[in-house]
Short mmCIF file of C-alpha atoms in Angstrom, two decimals:
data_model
loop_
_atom_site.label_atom_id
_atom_site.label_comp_id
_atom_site.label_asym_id
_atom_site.label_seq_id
_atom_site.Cartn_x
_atom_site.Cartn_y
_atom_site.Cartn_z
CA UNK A 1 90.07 41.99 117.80
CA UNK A 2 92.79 39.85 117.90
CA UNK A 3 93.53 38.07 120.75
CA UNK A 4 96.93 37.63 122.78
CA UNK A 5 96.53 33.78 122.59
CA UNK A 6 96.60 34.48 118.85
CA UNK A 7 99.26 37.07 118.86
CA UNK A 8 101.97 34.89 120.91
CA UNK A 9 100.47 31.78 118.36
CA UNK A 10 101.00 34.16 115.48
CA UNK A 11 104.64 35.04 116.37
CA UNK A 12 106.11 31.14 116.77
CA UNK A 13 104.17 30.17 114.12
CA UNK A 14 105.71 32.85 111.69
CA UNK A 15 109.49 31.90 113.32
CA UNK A 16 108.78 28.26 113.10
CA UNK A 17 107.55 28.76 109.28
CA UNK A 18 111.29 30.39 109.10
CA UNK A 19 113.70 27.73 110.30
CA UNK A 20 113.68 28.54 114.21
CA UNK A 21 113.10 25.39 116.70
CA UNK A 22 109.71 26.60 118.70
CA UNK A 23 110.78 25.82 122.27
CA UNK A 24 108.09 26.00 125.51
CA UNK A 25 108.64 28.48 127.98
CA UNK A 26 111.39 27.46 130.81
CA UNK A 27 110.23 26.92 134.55
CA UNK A 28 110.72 30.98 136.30
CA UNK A 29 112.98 29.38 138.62
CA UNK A 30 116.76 29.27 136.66
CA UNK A 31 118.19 25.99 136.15
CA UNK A 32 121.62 25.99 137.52
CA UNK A 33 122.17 29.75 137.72
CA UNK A 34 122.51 31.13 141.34
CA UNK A 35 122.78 34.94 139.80
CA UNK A 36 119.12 35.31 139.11
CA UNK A 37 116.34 34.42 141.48
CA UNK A 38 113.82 34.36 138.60
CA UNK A 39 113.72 34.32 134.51
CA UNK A 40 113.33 37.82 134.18
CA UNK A 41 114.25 37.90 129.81
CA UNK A 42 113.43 35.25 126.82
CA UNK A 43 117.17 34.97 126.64
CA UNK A 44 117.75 33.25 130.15
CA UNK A 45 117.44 30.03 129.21
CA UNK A 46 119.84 30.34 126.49
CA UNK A 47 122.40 32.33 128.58
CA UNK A 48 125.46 29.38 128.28
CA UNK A 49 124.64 28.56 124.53
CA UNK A 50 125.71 32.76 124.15
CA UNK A 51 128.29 32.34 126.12
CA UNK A 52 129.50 29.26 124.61
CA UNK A 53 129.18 26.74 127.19
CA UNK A 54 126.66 24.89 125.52
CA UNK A 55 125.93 24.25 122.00
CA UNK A 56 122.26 23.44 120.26
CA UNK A 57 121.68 21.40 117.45
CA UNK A 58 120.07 23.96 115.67
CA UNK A 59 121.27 27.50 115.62
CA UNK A 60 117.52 29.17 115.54
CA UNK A 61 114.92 29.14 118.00
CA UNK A 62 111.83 31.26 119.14
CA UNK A 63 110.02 30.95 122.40
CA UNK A 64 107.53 32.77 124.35
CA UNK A 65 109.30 33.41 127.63
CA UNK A 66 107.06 33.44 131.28
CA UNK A 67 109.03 36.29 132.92
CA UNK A 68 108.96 37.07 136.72
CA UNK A 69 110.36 40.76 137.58
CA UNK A 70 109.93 41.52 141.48
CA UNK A 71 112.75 41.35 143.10
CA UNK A 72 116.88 42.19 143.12
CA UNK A 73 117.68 44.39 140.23
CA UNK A 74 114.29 44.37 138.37
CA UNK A 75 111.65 44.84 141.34
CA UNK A 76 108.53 46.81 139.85
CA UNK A 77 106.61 45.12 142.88
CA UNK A 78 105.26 48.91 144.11
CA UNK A 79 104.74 50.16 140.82
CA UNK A 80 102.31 47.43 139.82
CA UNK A 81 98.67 48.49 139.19
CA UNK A 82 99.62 52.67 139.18
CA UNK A 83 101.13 52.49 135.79
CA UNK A 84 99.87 51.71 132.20
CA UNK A 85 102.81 48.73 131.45
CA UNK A 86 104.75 47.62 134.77
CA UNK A 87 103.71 44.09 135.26
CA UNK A 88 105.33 41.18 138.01
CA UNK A 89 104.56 38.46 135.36
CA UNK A 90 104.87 39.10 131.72
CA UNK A 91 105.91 37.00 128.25
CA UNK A 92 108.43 37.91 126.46
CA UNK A 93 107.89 36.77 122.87
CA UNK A 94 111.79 36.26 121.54
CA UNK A 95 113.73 34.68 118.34
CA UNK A 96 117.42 33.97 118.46
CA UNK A 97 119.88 32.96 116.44
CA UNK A 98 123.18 31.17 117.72
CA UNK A 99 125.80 32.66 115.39
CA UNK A 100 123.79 31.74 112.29
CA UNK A 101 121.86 34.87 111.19
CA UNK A 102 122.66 38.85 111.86
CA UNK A 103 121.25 42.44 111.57
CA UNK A 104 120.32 42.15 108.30
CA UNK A 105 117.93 38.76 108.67
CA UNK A 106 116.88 40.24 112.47
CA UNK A 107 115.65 43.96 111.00
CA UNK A 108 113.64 41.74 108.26
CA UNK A 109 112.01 39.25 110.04
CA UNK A 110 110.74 42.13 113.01
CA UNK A 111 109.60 44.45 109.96
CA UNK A 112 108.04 41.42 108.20
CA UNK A 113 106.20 40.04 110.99
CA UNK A 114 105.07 43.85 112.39
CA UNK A 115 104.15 45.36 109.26
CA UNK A 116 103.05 42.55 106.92
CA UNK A 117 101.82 39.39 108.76
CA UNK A 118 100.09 41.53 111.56
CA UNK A 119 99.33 44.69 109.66
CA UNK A 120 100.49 47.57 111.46
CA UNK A 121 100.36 50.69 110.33
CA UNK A 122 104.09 51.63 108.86
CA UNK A 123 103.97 54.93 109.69
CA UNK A 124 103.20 54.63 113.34
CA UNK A 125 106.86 53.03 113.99
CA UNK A 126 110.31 54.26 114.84
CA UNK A 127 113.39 52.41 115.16
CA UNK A 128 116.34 53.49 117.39
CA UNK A 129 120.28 52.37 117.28
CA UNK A 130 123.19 52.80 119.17
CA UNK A 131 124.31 56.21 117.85
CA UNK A 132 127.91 54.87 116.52
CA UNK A 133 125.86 51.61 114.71
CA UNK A 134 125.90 52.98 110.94
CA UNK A 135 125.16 49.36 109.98
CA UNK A 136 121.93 49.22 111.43
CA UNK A 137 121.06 52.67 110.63
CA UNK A 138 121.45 51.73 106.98
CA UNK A 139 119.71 48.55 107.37
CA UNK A 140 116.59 50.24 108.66
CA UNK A 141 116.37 52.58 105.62
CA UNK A 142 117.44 49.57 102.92
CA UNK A 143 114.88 47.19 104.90
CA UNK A 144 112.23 49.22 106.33
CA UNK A 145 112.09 52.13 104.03
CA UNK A 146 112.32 54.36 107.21
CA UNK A 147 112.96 57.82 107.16
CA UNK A 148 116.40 59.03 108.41
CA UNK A 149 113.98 61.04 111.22
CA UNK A 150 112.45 58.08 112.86
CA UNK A 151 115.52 56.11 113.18
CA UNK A 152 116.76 57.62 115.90
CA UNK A 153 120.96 57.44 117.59
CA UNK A 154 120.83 56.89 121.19
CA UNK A 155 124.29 57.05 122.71
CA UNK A 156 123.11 55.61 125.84
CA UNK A 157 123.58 52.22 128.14
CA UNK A 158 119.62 51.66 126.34
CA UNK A 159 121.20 50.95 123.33
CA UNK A 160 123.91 48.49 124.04
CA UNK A 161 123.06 45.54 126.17
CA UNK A 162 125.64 43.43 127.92
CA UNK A 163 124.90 39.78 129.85
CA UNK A 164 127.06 41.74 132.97
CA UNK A 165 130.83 43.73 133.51
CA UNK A 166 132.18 40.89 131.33
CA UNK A 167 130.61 38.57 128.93
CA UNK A 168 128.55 39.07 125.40
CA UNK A 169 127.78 42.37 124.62
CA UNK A 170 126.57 44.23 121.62
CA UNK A 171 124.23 47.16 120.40
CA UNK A 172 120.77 46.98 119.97
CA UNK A 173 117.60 48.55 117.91
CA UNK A 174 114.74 49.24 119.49
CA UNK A 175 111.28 49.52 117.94
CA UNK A 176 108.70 52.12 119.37
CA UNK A 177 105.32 52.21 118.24
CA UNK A 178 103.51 55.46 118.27
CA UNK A 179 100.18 55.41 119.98
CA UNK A 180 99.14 58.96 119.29
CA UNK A 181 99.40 62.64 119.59
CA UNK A 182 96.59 62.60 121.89
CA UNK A 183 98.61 61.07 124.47
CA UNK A 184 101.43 62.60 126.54
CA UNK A 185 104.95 61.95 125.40
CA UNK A 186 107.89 62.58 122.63
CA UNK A 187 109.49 59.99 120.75
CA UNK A 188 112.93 58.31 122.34
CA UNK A 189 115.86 60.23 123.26
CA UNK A 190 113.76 64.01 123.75
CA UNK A 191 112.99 65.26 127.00
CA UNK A 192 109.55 63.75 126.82
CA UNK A 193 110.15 60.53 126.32
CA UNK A 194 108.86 58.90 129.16
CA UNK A 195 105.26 59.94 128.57
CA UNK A 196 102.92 57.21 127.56
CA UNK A 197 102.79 58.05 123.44
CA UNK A 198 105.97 56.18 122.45
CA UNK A 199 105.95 52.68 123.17
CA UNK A 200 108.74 50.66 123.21
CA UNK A 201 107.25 47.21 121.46
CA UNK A 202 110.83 44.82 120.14
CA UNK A 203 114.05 45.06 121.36
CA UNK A 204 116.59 43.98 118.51
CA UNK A 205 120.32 42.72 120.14
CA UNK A 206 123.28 42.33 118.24
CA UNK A 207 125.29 40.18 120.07
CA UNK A 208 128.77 41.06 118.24
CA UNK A 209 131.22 41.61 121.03
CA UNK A 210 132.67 39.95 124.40
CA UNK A 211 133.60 42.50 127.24
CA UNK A 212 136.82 41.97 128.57
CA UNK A 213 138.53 42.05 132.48
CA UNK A 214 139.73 45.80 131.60
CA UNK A 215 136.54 47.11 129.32
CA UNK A 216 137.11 46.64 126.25
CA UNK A 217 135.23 44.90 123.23
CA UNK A 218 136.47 41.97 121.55
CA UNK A 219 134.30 40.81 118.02
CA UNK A 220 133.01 37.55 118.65
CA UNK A 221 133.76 35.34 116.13
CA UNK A 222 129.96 34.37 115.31
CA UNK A 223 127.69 37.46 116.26
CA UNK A 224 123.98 35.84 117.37
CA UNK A 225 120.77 37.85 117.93
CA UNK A 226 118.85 37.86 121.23
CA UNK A 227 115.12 39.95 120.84
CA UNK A 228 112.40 40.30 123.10
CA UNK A 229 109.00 41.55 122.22
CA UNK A 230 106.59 42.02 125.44
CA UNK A 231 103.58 40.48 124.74
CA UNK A 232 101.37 42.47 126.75
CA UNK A 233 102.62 45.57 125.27
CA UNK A 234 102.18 44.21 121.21
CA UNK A 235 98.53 43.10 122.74
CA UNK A 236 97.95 46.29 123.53
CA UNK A 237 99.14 47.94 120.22
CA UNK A 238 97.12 45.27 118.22
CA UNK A 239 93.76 45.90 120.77
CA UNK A 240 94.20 49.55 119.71
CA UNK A 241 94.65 50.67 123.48
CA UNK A 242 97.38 51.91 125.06
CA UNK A 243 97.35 50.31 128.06
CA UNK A 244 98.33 46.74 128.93
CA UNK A 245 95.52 46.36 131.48
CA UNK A 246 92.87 47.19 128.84
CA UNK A 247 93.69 43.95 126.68
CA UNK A 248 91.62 40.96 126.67
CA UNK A 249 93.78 38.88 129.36
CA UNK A 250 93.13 41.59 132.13
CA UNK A 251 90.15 42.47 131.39
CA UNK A 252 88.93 39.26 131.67
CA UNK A 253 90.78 38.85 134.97
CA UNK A 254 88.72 42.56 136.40
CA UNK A 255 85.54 41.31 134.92
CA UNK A 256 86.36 38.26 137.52
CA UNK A 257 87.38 40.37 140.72
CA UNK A 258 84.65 42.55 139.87
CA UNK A 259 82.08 40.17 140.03
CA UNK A 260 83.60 38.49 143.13
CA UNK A 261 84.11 41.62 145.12
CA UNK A 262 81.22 43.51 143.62
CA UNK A 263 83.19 46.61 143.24
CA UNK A 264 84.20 48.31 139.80
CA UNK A 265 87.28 48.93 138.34
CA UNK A 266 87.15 52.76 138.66
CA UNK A 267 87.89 55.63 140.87
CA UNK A 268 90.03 54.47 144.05
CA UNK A 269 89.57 50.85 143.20
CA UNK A 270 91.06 50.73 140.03
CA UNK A 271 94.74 50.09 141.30
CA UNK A 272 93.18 47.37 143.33
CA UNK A 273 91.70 45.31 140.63
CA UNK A 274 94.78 45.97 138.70
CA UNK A 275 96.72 44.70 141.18
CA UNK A 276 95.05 41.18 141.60
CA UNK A 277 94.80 40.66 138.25
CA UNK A 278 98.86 41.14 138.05
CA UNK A 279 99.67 39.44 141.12
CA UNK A 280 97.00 36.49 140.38
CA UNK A 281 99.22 35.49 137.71
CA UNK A 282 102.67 35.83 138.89
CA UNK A 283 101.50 34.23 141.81
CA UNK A 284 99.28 31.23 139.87
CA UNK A 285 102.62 30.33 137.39
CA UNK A 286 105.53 30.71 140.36
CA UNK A 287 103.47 28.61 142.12
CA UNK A 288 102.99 25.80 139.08
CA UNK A 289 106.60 26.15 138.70
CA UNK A 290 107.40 24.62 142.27
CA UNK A 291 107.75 28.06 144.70
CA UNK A 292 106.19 28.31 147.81
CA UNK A 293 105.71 30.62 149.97
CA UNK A 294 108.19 31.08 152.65
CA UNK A 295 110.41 33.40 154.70
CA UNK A 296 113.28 33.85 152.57
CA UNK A 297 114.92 33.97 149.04
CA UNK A 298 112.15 33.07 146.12
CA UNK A 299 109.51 32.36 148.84
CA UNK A 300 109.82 35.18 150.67
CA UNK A 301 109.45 37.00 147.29
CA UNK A 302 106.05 35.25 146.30
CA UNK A 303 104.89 35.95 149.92
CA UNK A 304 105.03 39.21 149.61
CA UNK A 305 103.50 39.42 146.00
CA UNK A 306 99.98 37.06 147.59
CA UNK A 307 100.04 38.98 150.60
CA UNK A 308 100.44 42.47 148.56
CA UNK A 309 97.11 41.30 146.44
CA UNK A 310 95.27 39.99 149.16
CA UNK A 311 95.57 43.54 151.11
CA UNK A 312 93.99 45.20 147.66
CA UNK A 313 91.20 42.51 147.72
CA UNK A 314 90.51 43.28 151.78
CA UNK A 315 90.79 47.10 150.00
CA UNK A 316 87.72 46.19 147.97
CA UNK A 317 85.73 44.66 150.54
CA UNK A 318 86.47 41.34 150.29
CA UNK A 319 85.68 39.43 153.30
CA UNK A 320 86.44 36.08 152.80
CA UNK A 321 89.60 34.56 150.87
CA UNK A 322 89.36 35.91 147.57
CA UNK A 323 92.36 35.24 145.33
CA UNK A 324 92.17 31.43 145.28
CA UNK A 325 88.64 31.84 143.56
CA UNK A 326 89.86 33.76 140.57
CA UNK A 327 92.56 31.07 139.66
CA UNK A 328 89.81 29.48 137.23
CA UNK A 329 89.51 32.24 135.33
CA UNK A 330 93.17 32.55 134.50
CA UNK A 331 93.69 28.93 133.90
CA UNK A 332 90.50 29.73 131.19
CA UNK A 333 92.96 31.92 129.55
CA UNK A 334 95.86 31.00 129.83
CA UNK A 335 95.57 27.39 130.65
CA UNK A 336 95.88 26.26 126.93
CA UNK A 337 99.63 28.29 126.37
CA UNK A 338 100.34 26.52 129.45
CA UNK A 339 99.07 23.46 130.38
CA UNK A 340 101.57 23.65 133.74
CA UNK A 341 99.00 25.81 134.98
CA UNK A 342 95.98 23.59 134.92
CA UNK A 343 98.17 21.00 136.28
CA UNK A 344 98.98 22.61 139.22
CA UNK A 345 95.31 24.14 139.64
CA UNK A 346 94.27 22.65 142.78
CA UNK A 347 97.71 23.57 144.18
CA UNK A 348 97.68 27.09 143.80
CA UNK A 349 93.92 27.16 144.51
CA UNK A 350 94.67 25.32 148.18
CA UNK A 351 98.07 27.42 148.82
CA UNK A 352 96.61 31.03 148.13
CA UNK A 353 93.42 29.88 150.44
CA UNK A 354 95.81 29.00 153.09
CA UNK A 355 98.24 32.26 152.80
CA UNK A 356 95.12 34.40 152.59
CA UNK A 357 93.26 32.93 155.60
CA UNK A 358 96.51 32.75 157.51
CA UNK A 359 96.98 36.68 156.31
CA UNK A 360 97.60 39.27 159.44
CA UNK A 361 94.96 41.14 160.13
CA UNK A 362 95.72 44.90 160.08
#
């Protein structure tokens, strides 16, 4: 099995073998952007360098992204632990390229890495484009040696990603990975495409075009690429499961509240687990990345997300404070990616104590 240490090691080490500067994750909280109350994409930090309000030295770079989704416009707080991918934390695994590279070198390097350097299976994947892109339609069937049939036009907003009503903006190809006929669910853009079978895996953006004041598209004058690749989802694909909370992270994270609780992962108390083992870590990194809990803005937001798991863990059983005991096993596996998080170990193990001791009881 292949592990998601070595998956997100595998990815910067094949973009850093191809000219990209390897950066380490940016802190959740946004530095000096009041529109976003956490980094919710890999592309966040590089936000004015699209825009063009900063510049890099180098025009490449590849990063694995900690991402914090629970609140604003992407809250998936109350689907957390019901579902087989909605997560509060995730990485976002993500190369870029600052006007240097375009479609051509983006479809080639996702195809390479997928297909050759991590060995899936070909036939199992299906790319979608914005349904006007011919360009990348093409590309996909020069590159990829894809079928017209599973490259697939989608004339929606999912296909053409812009930074906001004004800004960058461009198309985007999408790869799906199919997990199956035995599982529920048609491929993009049919009526059953929200089942579980078709995965989205790699999002692909072609940043060509700046939105103006009335609407309309303007070329830029040096298109860049923005992807992001969940990791959690590419775990699962490479695992051979389908479902992010049956990859080696979480498991190991439900073998822990398991143990601790001494209640199984199955039947009502499934959800539960899940649920810890989600909130534990976006929880554990907010918390190494300077939040606190509080009554408003971030802090309020964090509050909720401890006090959320700690109600699942009093669901279990749990009598005494729970969640600070399980931080150890994260920083096990994760600590290494990020060494913020053994750092700030005895931190998050006293503050989740406190919240969950101070917790109303119901």
């Amino acid at each position: 099995m292949t592990s998601t240490n070595d998956i997100r090691r595998g990815f910067l080490d094949y973009f850093g073998g191809n000219d990209h500067d390897v950066v380490p994750s940016a802190p959740l909280v946004p530095y000096n952007d009041p529109t976003l109350m956490f980094t919710n994409a890999g592309m966040v930090p590089f936000k004015n360098v699209f825009t063009g309000l900063e510049t890099r030295a180098l025009p490449r770079a590849a990063s694995s992204q900690k991402c914090v989704r629970a609140g604003g416009k992407h809250n998936d707080l109350d689907n957390v632990g019901y579902t087989a991918r909605h997560h509060t934390f995730f990485e976002m695994l993500g190369n870029f390229s600052f006007g240097d590279y375009f479609k051509e070198q983006a479809i080639h390097h996702a195809w390479t890495l997928l297909t050759k350097n991590w060995g899936l299976n070909r036939d199992k994947l299906t790319a979608t484009v914005y349904h006007t892109d011919d360009e990348a339609f093409d590309l996909w069937k020069k590159i990829a040696g894809l079928p017209e049939h599973r490259i697939i036009r989608i004339p929606t907003s999912d296909n053409f990603w812009s930074m906001g009503d004004t800004g960058p903006c461009g198309p985007c190809s999408e790869i799906f990975y199919d997990h199956g006929e035995h599982i529920f669910g048609g491929p993009p853009g049919s009526p059953d495409e929200d089942g579980d079978r078709f995965v989205e895996i790699w999002n692909l953006v072609f940043m060509q075009f700046e939105r103006q004041d009335d609407g309309t598209d303007v070329p830029l004058p040096k298109p860049s690429i923005d992807t992001g690749m969940g990791l959690e989802r590419i775990a699962a694909v490479m695992q051979g499961v389908h479902d992010n909370y049956d990859t080696d992270t979480f498991k190991a994270l439900i073998a822990a509240s398991e143990e601790l609780t001494g209640t199984k992962a199955e039947g009502e108390s499934k959800a539960s687990h899940r649920v810890i083992a989600d909130h534990l870590r976006s929880t554990s990194f907010l918390l190494a990345d300077g939040v606190m809990p509080s009554n408003e803005g971030r802090g309020y937001v964090l509050r909720r997300i401890m006090r959320r798991a700690m109600r699942h863990a009093h669901l279990l059983g749990a009598k005494e404070p729970l969640m600070h005991r399980l931080v150890g096993s994260l920083a096990a596996e994760m600590g290494a990616a990020y060494p913020e998080l053994l750092r700030a170990q005895p931190l998050i193990e006293a503050t989740l104590k406190q919240e969950e001791t101070q917790l109303p009881k119901d």
